[in-house]
CSV table of C-alpha atoms in Angstrom, one decimal:
chain,number,residue,atom,x,y,z
S,948,MET,CA,172.0,30.5,299.7
S,949,VAL,CA,168.3,29.9,298.8
S,950,LYS,CA,167.3,30.9,302.2
S,951,THR,CA,169.3,34.1,302.0
S,952,VAL,CA,167.7,35.0,298.6
S,953,GLU,CA,164.2,34.3,300.1
S,954,ILE,CA,164.9,36.6,303.0
S,955,ARG,CA,166.1,39.4,300.8
S,956,MET,CA,163.1,39.0,298.5
S,957,ARG,CA,160.8,39.1,301.5
S,958,GLN,CA,162.5,42.4,302.6
S,959,CYS,CA,161.9,43.8,299.1
S,960,GLU,CA,158.2,42.8,299.2
S,961,THR,CA,157.6,44.4,302.5
S,962,SER,CA,159.4,47.6,301.4
S,963,LYS,CA,157.2,50.7,301.1
S,964,LEU,CA,158.6,51.3,297.6
S,965,GLY,CA,157.0,48.3,296.0
S,966,ASP,CA,158.0,47.1,292.5
S,967,ALA,CA,161.0,45.2,293.8
S,968,ARG,CA,163.0,42.7,291.8
S,969,PHE,CA,166.5,41.3,291.5
S,970,ASN,CA,168.8,41.9,288.5
S,971,GLY,CA,171.8,39.7,288.4
S,972,GLY,CA,171.8,39.2,292.2
S,973,VAL,CA,171.6,42.9,293.0
S,974,GLN,CA,168.5,44.4,294.5
S,975,VAL,CA,166.8,46.8,292.1
S,976,ILE,CA,163.7,48.8,293.2
S,977,GLY,CA,161.6,50.7,290.6
S,978,PRO,CA,161.0,54.2,292.1
S,979,SER,CA,164.3,54.2,294.1
S,980,SER,CA,166.2,53.1,291.0
S,981,PHE,CA,164.7,56.1,289.0
S,982,LEU,CA,165.5,58.5,291.9
S,983,SER,CA,169.1,57.2,292.0
S,984,SER,CA,169.6,58.0,288.3
S,985,ALA,CA,168.0,61.4,288.8
S,986,PHE,CA,170.3,62.0,291.8
S,987,ILE,CA,173.4,61.3,289.8
S,988,VAL,CA,172.3,63.5,286.9
S,989,LEU,CA,171.3,66.5,289.0
S,990,SER,CA,174.6,66.3,290.9
S,991,PHE,CA,176.2,67.7,287.7
S,992,PHE,CA,174.0,70.8,287.9
S,993,PRO,CA,175.1,72.9,291.0
S,994,TYR,CA,173.0,75.9,289.9
S,995,LEU,CA,169.9,73.8,290.5
S,996,ALA,CA,170.0,74.7,294.2
S,997,LEU,CA,168.0,76.4,297.0
S,998,PRO,CA,169.6,79.6,298.3
S,999,VAL,CA,170.5,79.7,302.0
S,1000,GLY,CA,170.7,83.3,303.0
S,1001,THR,CA,172.7,85.6,300.7
S,1002,GLY,CA,175.9,83.7,300.5
S,1003,SER,CA,175.3,80.0,300.3
S,1004,ASN,CA,173.1,77.3,298.9
S,1005,VAL,CA,172.2,73.6,299.1
S,1006,PRO,CA,172.0,71.7,295.8
S,1007,VAL,CA,168.7,70.0,294.9
S,1008,SER,CA,170.7,66.8,294.4
S,1009,ALA,CA,171.5,66.8,298.1
S,1010,PHE,CA,167.8,66.7,299.0
S,1011,LEU,CA,167.2,64.0,296.4
S,1012,GLY,CA,170.1,62.0,297.9
S,1013,ILE,CA,168.4,62.1,301.3
S,1014,ALA,CA,165.1,61.0,299.6
S,1015,VAL,CA,166.9,58.1,297.9
S,1016,TRP,CA,168.4,57.0,301.2
S,1017,SER,CA,165.1,57.4,303.2
S,1018,LEU,CA,163.0,55.5,300.8
S,1019,ALA,CA,165.4,52.5,300.3
S,1020,PRO,CA,165.3,49.4,302.5
S,1021,ARG,CA,167.2,50.0,305.8
S,1022,VAL,CA,170.9,49.1,306.0
S,1023,ARG,CA,171.8,49.5,309.7
S,1024,ALA,CA,175.5,50.3,309.1
S,1025,LEU,CA,174.7,53.0,306.6
S,1026,ASP,CA,172.0,54.5,308.7
S,1027,LEU,CA,174.4,54.8,311.7
S,1028,MET,CA,176.9,56.5,309.4
S,1029,VAL,CA,174.3,59.0,308.2
S,1030,VAL,CA,173.2,59.7,311.8
S,1031,GLY,CA,176.9,60.3,312.7
S,1032,LEU,CA,177.3,62.8,309.8
S,1033,VAL,CA,174.2,64.7,310.9
S,1034,GLY,CA,175.6,64.9,314.5
S,1035,ALA,CA,179.1,65.9,313.6
S,1036,PRO,CA,178.6,69.7,313.0
S,1037,ILE,CA,176.1,69.9,315.9
S,1038,LEU,CA,178.7,68.5,318.2
S,1039,ALA,CA,181.4,70.7,316.9
S,1040,ASN,CA,179.2,73.8,317.1
S,1041,ALA,CA,178.2,72.9,320.7
S,1042,LEU,CA,181.8,72.6,321.8
S,1043,SER,CA,182.8,75.8,320.1
S,1044,ALA,CA,179.9,77.7,321.6
S,1045,MET,CA,180.3,76.4,325.1
S,1046,LEU,CA,184.1,76.4,325.4
S,1047,LEU,CA,185.1,79.2,323.2
S,1048,GLY,CA,182.0,81.4,323.2
S,1049,ALA,CA,181.7,81.3,319.4
S,1050,ARG,CA,178.6,82.6,317.7
S,1051,ILE,CA,177.5,79.9,315.2
S,1052,PRO,CA,175.2,80.9,312.3
S,1053,VAL,CA,172.3,78.5,311.6
S,1054,SER,CA,173.2,78.6,307.8
S,1055,GLY,CA,176.3,76.6,308.5
S,1056,LEU,CA,174.2,73.7,309.8
S,1057,VAL,CA,171.7,74.0,306.9
S,1058,THR,CA,174.4,73.8,304.2
S,1059,TRP,CA,175.7,70.6,305.9
S,1060,LEU,CA,172.8,68.9,304.2
S,1061,THR,CA,175.0,68.8,301.1
S,1062,VAL,CA,177.5,66.5,302.9
S,1063,VAL,CA,174.8,64.3,304.3
S,1064,GLY,CA,172.8,64.1,301.1
S,1065,GLY,CA,175.8,63.5,298.9
S,1066,PHE,CA,177.1,60.7,301.0
S,1067,ALA,CA,173.8,59.0,301.8
S,1068,GLY,CA,172.6,59.4,298.2
S,1069,GLY,CA,175.8,58.0,296.7
S,1070,ALA,CA,175.9,55.0,299.0
S,1071,THR,CA,172.2,54.1,298.5
S,1072,ALA,CA,172.2,54.8,294.8
S,1073,ILE,CA,175.1,52.4,294.1
S,1074,SER,CA,173.7,49.7,296.5
S,1075,VAL,CA,170.2,49.9,295.0
S,1076,SER,CA,170.9,50.3,291.3
S,1077,ALA,CA,174.6,50.2,290.4
S,1078,ASP,CA,173.9,49.6,286.7
S,1079,ARG,CA,171.7,52.7,286.2
S,1080,CYS,CA,174.1,54.8,288.3
S,1081,VAL,CA,177.1,53.9,286.2
S,1082,LYS,CA,175.2,54.7,283.0
S,1083,SER,CA,174.0,58.0,284.5
S,1084,ILE,CA,177.5,59.0,285.4
S,1085,ALA,CA,178.8,58.1,281.9
S,1086,TYR,CA,176.0,60.1,280.1
S,1087,SER,CA,176.4,63.0,282.5
S,1088,VAL,CA,180.2,63.2,281.9
S,1089,ILE,CA,179.7,63.0,278.1
S,1090,GLY,CA,177.0,65.7,278.3
S,1091,THR,CA,179.2,68.0,280.3
S,1092,PHE,CA,182.0,67.6,277.8
S,1093,GLY,CA,179.7,68.5,275.0
S,1094,PHE,CA,178.5,71.6,276.7
S,1095,GLU,CA,182.1,72.4,277.5
S,1096,LEU,CA,183.0,72.4,273.8
S,1097,VAL,CA,180.1,74.6,273.0
S,1098,GLN,CA,181.1,77.1,275.7
S,1099,LEU,CA,184.8,77.0,274.7
S,1100,ARG,CA,183.8,77.9,271.1
S,1101,GLY,CA,181.7,80.7,272.4
S,1102,ILE,CA,184.4,82.1,274.6
S,1103,ARG,CA,186.9,82.1,271.7
S,1104,ALA,CA,184.3,83.9,269.6
S,1105,GLY,CA,184.0,86.6,272.3
S,1106,SER,CA,180.9,85.6,274.4
S,1107,VAL,CA,179.9,83.2,277.1
S,1108,PRO,CA,176.7,81.2,276.1
S,1109,PHE,CA,173.8,81.5,278.6
S,1110,ILE,CA,175.8,83.6,281.0
S,1111,GLU,CA,172.6,85.1,282.4
S,1112,TRP,CA,171.8,81.7,283.9
S,1113,TYR,CA,174.9,81.7,286.2
S,1114,THR,CA,173.3,83.6,289.1
S,1115,LEU,CA,172.8,82.1,292.5
S,1116,PRO,CA,173.7,83.0,296.1
S,1117,GLY,CA,176.9,81.3,297.1
S,1118,TYR,CA,178.4,81.7,293.6
S,1119,GLY,CA,179.8,84.8,291.9
S,1120,ARG,CA,177.5,86.5,289.4
S,1121,LEU,CA,179.3,85.6,286.2
S,1122,SER,CA,177.6,88.2,284.0
S,1123,ASP,CA,179.5,90.9,286.0
S,1124,ASN,CA,182.8,89.3,284.9
S,1125,ALA,CA,181.9,88.4,281.3
S,1126,SER,CA,184.7,90.5,279.8
S,1127,SER,CA,187.3,89.0,282.1
S,1128,ILE,CA,186.2,85.4,281.3
S,1129,VAL,CA,186.5,86.1,277.5
S,1130,GLU,CA,189.6,88.2,277.5
S,1131,PHE,CA,191.7,86.7,280.4
S,1132,VAL,CA,190.3,83.5,281.8
S,1133,ARG,CA,189.4,81.8,278.5
S,1134,ARG,CA,188.7,78.5,280.3
S,1135,PRO,CA,185.5,76.6,279.9
S,1136,PHE,CA,183.5,75.6,283.0
S,1137,ALA,CA,180.3,74.1,281.4
S,1138,GLN,CA,177.3,74.2,283.8
S,1139,PHE,CA,179.6,74.8,286.9
S,1140,PRO,CA,180.6,78.1,288.7
S,1141,GLU,CA,184.2,77.8,287.7
S,1142,PRO,CA,186.6,75.6,285.7
S,1143,SER,CA,188.2,73.9,288.8
S,1144,PHE,CA,184.7,73.0,290.2
S,1145,MET,CA,184.0,71.3,286.9
S,1146,ALA,CA,187.4,69.6,286.7
S,1147,GLY,CA,187.1,68.3,290.2
S,1148,THR,CA,183.6,67.0,289.6
S,1149,LEU,CA,184.6,65.2,286.4
S,1150,LEU,CA,187.7,63.7,288.1
S,1151,LEU,CA,185.7,62.3,291.0
S,1152,ALA,CA,182.9,61.1,288.8
S,1153,LEU,CA,185.3,59.2,286.6
S,1154,ALA,CA,187.0,57.7,289.7
S,1155,VAL,CA,183.6,56.4,290.9
S,1156,LEU,CA,182.7,55.1,287.5
S,1157,LEU,CA,186.0,53.2,287.2
S,1158,THR,CA,185.8,51.9,290.8
S,1159,VAL,CA,182.3,50.6,290.5
S,1160,SER,CA,182.8,49.1,287.1
S,1161,ARG,CA,186.1,47.4,288.0
S,1162,SER,CA,184.5,46.0,291.2
S,1163,VAL,CA,181.8,44.2,289.4
S,1164,ARG,CA,183.1,43.2,286.0
S,1165,PRO,CA,186.5,42.4,284.4
S,1166,LYS,CA,186.0,44.7,281.4
S,1167,LEU,CA,184.7,48.3,281.0
S,1168,LEU,CA,181.8,48.8,278.6
S,1169,ARG,CA,182.2,51.0,275.5
S,1170,LEU,CA,180.1,53.7,277.0
S,1171,GLU,CA,182.3,53.7,280.1
S,1172,LEU,CA,185.5,53.9,278.0
S,1173,LEU,CA,184.0,56.8,276.0
S,1174,ALA,CA,183.1,58.6,279.2
S,1175,LEU,CA,186.7,58.1,280.6
S,1176,GLY,CA,188.2,59.4,277.4
S,1177,VAL,CA,186.0,62.5,276.9
S,1178,GLY,CA,185.9,63.2,280.6
S,1179,SER,CA,189.7,63.2,280.7
S,1180,VAL,CA,189.9,65.6,277.8
S,1181,GLY,CA,187.3,67.8,279.5
S,1182,VAL,CA,189.6,68.0,282.6
S,1183,ILE,CA,192.5,69.0,280.4
S,1184,LEU,CA,190.5,71.7,278.6
S,1185,SER,CA,189.6,73.2,281.9
S,1186,GLN,CA,193.3,73.9,282.6
S,1187,SER,CA,192.6,73.3,286.3
S,1188,GLY,CA,195.4,72.4,288.6
S,1189,VAL,CA,193.9,69.1,289.4
S,1190,ALA,CA,194.6,68.0,285.9
S,1191,VAL,CA,198.4,68.2,286.5
S,1192,VAL,CA,198.3,65.3,289.0
S,1193,GLY,CA,194.7,64.0,288.9
S,1194,LEU,CA,194.7,62.5,285.5
S,1195,GLY,CA,197.9,60.6,286.1
S,1196,LEU,CA,196.4,59.2,289.3
S,1197,LEU,CA,193.3,58.2,287.5
S,1198,ALA,CA,195.4,56.5,284.8
S,1199,ILE,CA,197.3,54.6,287.5
S,1200,VAL,CA,194.0,53.2,288.8
S,1201,PHE,CA,193.0,52.3,285.2
S,1202,LEU,CA,196.3,50.5,284.6
S,1203,ALA,CA,196.4,48.7,288.0
S,1204,THR,CA,192.9,47.3,287.4
S,1205,SER,CA,193.1,46.7,283.7
S,1206,GLY,CA,193.7,42.9,283.9
S,1207,ARG,CA,196.5,40.8,282.5
S,1208,GLY,CA,195.5,40.8,278.9
S,1209,PHE,CA,197.9,42.4,276.3
S,1210,ARG,CA,195.3,44.8,275.0
S,1211,ALA,CA,194.2,45.8,278.5
S,1212,ARG,CA,197.8,46.5,279.5
S,1213,VAL,CA,198.5,48.5,276.4
S,1214,GLY,CA,195.4,50.5,276.9
S,1215,GLY,CA,196.3,51.2,280.5
S,1216,ILE,CA,199.8,52.3,279.5
S,1217,ILE,CA,198.4,54.6,276.8
S,1218,PHE,CA,196.0,56.2,279.4
S,1219,VAL,CA,198.9,56.8,281.8
S,1220,VAL,CA,201.1,58.4,279.1
S,1221,LEU,CA,198.2,60.6,277.8
S,1222,GLY,CA,197.2,61.5,281.4
S,1223,VAL,CA,200.8,62.6,282.3
S,1224,ALA,CA,201.2,64.5,279.0
S,1225,GLY,CA,197.9,66.3,279.5
S,1226,GLY,CA,198.8,67.3,283.0
S,1227,LEU,CA,202.2,68.6,281.9
S,1228,SER,CA,200.5,70.6,279.1
S,1229,VAL,CA,198.1,72.2,281.6
S,1230,LEU,CA,201.1,73.1,283.9
S,1231,GLU,CA,202.9,74.8,281.1
S,1232,GLN,CA,199.8,76.7,279.9
S,1233,ARG,CA,198.8,77.9,283.3
S,1234,SER,CA,202.4,78.9,284.3
S,1235,GLN,CA,202.5,81.2,281.3
S,1236,ALA,CA,199.0,82.6,281.8
S,1237,LEU,CA,198.0,85.9,283.4
S,1238,ASN,CA,195.3,84.1,285.4
S,1239,PHE,CA,197.7,82.0,287.5
S,1240,SER,CA,195.6,81.5,290.7
S,1241,TRP,CA,197.3,78.5,292.3
S,1242,THR,CA,199.4,80.7,294.6
S,1243,ASP,CA,196.2,82.5,295.8
S,1244,ARG,CA,194.6,79.2,296.8
S,1245,LEU,CA,197.7,77.9,298.6
S,1246,SER,CA,198.2,81.2,300.4
S,1247,SER,CA,194.6,81.2,301.6
S,1248,ILE,CA,195.1,77.6,303.0
S,1249,ARG,CA,198.4,78.7,304.6
S,1250,VAL,CA,196.9,81.7,306.5
S,1251,SER,CA,193.9,79.7,307.6
S,1252,LEU,CA,196.1,76.9,309.1
S,1253,GLN,CA,198.3,79.6,310.8
S,1254,TYR,CA,195.2,81.0,312.4
S,1255,TRP,CA,194.0,77.6,313.4
S,1256,PHE,CA,197.3,76.7,315.0
S,1257,SER,CA,197.5,80.0,316.8
S,1258,ASP,CA,195.0,79.1,319.6
S,1259,PRO,CA,194.9,75.6,321.3
S,1260,GLY,CA,191.1,75.9,321.8
S,1261,LEU,CA,190.5,76.6,318.2
S,1262,PHE,CA,192.9,73.9,317.2
S,1263,ILE,CA,191.1,71.2,319.2
S,1264,PHE,CA,187.4,72.3,319.1
S,1265,GLY,CA,187.3,74.4,315.9
S,1266,LEU,CA,185.6,77.6,314.9
S,1267,GLY,CA,182.2,76.1,314.3
S,1268,ARG,CA,180.4,75.9,311.0
S,1269,GLY,CA,180.7,79.1,309.1
S,1270,GLY,CA,183.5,80.3,311.3
S,1271,MET,CA,186.2,80.6,308.6
S,1272,SER,CA,184.2,83.1,306.5
S,1273,ARG,CA,183.6,85.2,309.6
S,1274,ALA,CA,187.2,85.1,310.6
S,1275,PHE,CA,188.3,86.4,307.2
S,1276,MET,CA,185.7,89.2,307.2
S,1277,ASP,CA,186.5,90.5,310.7
S,1278,GLY,CA,190.2,90.5,310.1
S,1279,SER,CA,191.1,87.6,312.5
S,1280,VAL,CA,192.8,85.9,309.6
S,1281,ARG,CA,195.4,88.3,308.3
S,1282,VAL,CA,196.0,88.3,304.6
S,1283,SER,CA,197.9,91.6,304.3
S,1284,ALA,CA,201.3,89.9,304.8
S,1285,LEU,CA,200.8,87.7,301.7
S,1286,ASP,CA,200.9,88.5,298.0
S,1287,PHE,CA,197.6,87.7,296.4
S,1288,THR,CA,196.3,88.3,292.9
S,1289,VAL,CA,192.8,88.4,294.4
S,1290,ALA,CA,192.6,88.7,298.2
S,1291,PRO,CA,190.5,85.8,299.5
S,1292,LYS,CA,187.4,86.2,301.6
S,1293,ASP,CA,187.4,82.6,302.8
S,1294,VAL,CA,189.7,79.6,302.7
S,1295,TRP,CA,189.8,78.2,299.1
S,1296,SER,CA,189.7,74.6,300.2
S,1297,VAL,CA,186.7,72.4,301.2
S,1298,ALA,CA,188.7,69.9,303.3
S,1299,VAL,CA,190.8,72.6,305.1
S,1300,ARG,CA,187.7,74.6,306.0
S,1301,ASP,CA,185.9,71.5,307.4
S,1302,ILE,CA,188.9,70.6,309.6
S,1303,VAL,CA,189.4,74.1,310.9
S,1304,GLU,CA,185.7,74.7,311.5
S,1305,LEU,CA,185.0,71.3,313.1
S,1306,GLY,CA,188.3,71.1,315.0
S,1307,LEU,CA,191.0,68.5,315.3
S,1308,ILE,CA,188.8,65.9,317.0
S,1309,VAL,CA,185.6,66.1,315.0
S,1310,GLY,CA,187.2,67.4,311.8
S,1311,GLY,CA,189.9,64.8,311.9
S,1312,ILE,CA,187.5,62.0,312.5
S,1313,PHE,CA,185.3,63.3,309.7
S,1314,VAL,CA,188.1,63.3,307.0
S,1315,ALA,CA,189.4,60.0,308.2
S,1316,PHE,CA,185.9,58.5,307.9
S,1317,MET,CA,185.6,59.7,304.3
S,1318,LEU,CA,188.9,58.2,303.4
S,1319,SER,CA,188.0,54.9,305.2
S,1320,ARG,CA,184.9,54.6,303.1
S,1321,ILE,CA,186.9,55.0,299.9
S,1322,ALA,CA,189.3,52.4,301.1
S,1323,ALA,CA,186.5,50.0,302.1
S,1324,GLY,CA,184.8,50.3,298.7
S,1325,GLY,CA,188.0,50.0,296.7
S,1326,ARG,CA,189.6,47.1,298.7
S,1327,ARG,CA,188.9,44.5,296.0
S,1328,LEU,CA,190.9,46.5,293.5
S,1329,GLY,CA,194.1,46.2,295.5
S,1330,TYR,CA,196.2,48.3,297.8
S,1331,ILE,CA,197.7,50.6,295.1
S,1332,PRO,CA,194.3,51.6,293.6
S,1333,VAL,CA,192.9,52.2,297.1
S,1334,LEU,CA,195.8,54.6,297.9
S,1335,VAL,CA,195.5,56.4,294.6
S,1336,LEU,CA,191.7,56.8,295.0
S,1337,CYS,CA,192.2,58.3,298.4
S,1338,ALA,CA,194.8,60.6,296.9
S,1339,ILE,CA,192.4,61.7,294.2
S,1340,TRP,CA,189.8,62.5,296.8
S,1341,LEU,CA,192.3,64.5,298.9
S,1342,LEU,CA,193.5,66.4,295.8
S,1343,VAL,CA,190.0,67.6,294.9
S,1344,ALA,CA,188.8,68.2,298.4
S,1345,CYS,CA,191.9,70.2,299.4
S,1346,LEU,CA,192.9,71.9,296.2
S,1347,ALA,CA,190.2,71.9,293.5
S,1348,THR,CA,187.5,74.1,294.9
S,1349,SER,CA,186.2,76.1,297.9
S,1350,TYR,CA,182.6,75.3,297.4
S,1351,GLU,CA,181.1,72.7,299.7
S,1352,SER,CA,178.2,72.4,297.2
S,1353,ALA,CA,180.7,70.4,295.1
S,1354,VAL,CA,178.6,67.4,296.0
S,1355,TRP,CA,180.8,64.8,294.3
S,1356,ILE,CA,183.3,65.3,297.1
S,1357,TRP,CA,180.7,63.6,299.3
S,1358,ILE,CA,179.2,61.3,296.6
S,1359,MET,CA,182.6,59.5,296.0
S,1360,PRO,CA,183.0,58.1,299.6
S,1361,GLY,CA,179.3,57.3,299.7
S,1362,ALA,CA,179.5,55.4,296.4
S,1363,CYS,CA,182.4,53.4,297.7
S,1364,GLN,CA,180.3,52.6,300.8
S,1365,GLY,CA,177.6,51.5,298.4
S,1366,ILE,CA,180.1,49.0,296.8
S,1367,ARG,CA,180.8,47.8,300.3
S,1368,VAL,CA,177.1,47.2,300.9
S,1369,LEU,CA,176.9,45.3,297.6
S,1370,SER,CA,179.9,43.1,298.3
S,1371,GLY,CA,178.8,42.3,301.9
S,1372,THR,CA,180.9,42.3,305.0
S,1373,ARG,CA,182.5,38.9,304.7
S,1374,PRO,CA,186.2,39.1,303.8
S,1375,GLY,CA,185.8,36.2,301.4
S,1376,GLY,CA,182.5,37.3,299.9
S,1377,SER,CA,181.9,37.0,296.2
S,1378,SER,CA,182.2,40.1,294.1
S,1379,PRO,CA,178.9,41.9,293.3
S,1380,ARG,CA,177.4,41.9,289.9
S,1381,LEU,CA,175.6,44.7,288.2
């Protein structure tokens, strides 16, 4: 044991970051620890992004995630995973171009940096400075909820606060739809492009907070409980479809990992009841509202999958990055036969787009890889929490948003991989400490 600690300390001393120390058995590095916190906070601000062409962008948090990973001490397994993620779209594009003659836009490869940066940054941030990251998540969730309340009050008063800030290629210009937001939508979205984007981010962030905390200590801190509470309320206020099922799933994880104490069990049961009640209230409100958009999302997924299944070559090798948007625009994907409130110009699902564009082989492996990382990180919580965490990820990735810049879709599997790095690869290894 002493020899192992000496080796790890020597690795820290030779790291180019300097200022290395250990905190409770977990490596903490000064500059990298600060960058990890900044990465988490910036991941809640999708409008802080660099435009890529006229219709897409890459969040600044993705670049920061790559920086966090590149500056941290090397972990071979993680490095191989990152290299594999970088190569996945290149391989898929090469197969599509050679075998199907597809024209692949360069922008599709550039925006893939969001996936790489989110995963690599999430894994490294948790493995380098779990304590700071958990606090950063909690404060970011609480801050988002506060802004959501301010925005909701403004919408009910007849205006959207700071609406002129919501302008960036890849997102709709909200100032052009201010009247619709106030009169018909009437749902808060905080600093995000849309309510479901915000709700999905909050749900995944809370899942990561709960997973990391439960993996390293028996009880949640007051700050973490506060974040879980206000974050869940924030998801309900968004009236997003993910609230209908997502909060109940999150509550199941909370209950299953709450321990055997009476107070813990009662708290878990209360969370489950409130989560289910909140989900049902959202279902009732949205079903009666004029802005009922769930059918549009499901229909866009349906026609996309029909197009994907229509050709064996497309099914196996995919359209290539950026192919779905092009297929909608040139009429290859036929939407005229379906009834839409707003006709889609792309598939409104991140996971479905990735599978269709990367193909069955590369895309299937990609999604399976993300789920395997969640399972690897949550294995100490038990089989039921692992399955539920995977369901939460699939719910958000498939049904919450169409924006690949929703970086928490990629941070969650990365963070779970970070837990795996902390706990080691030995089946009987001791639990990590923050």
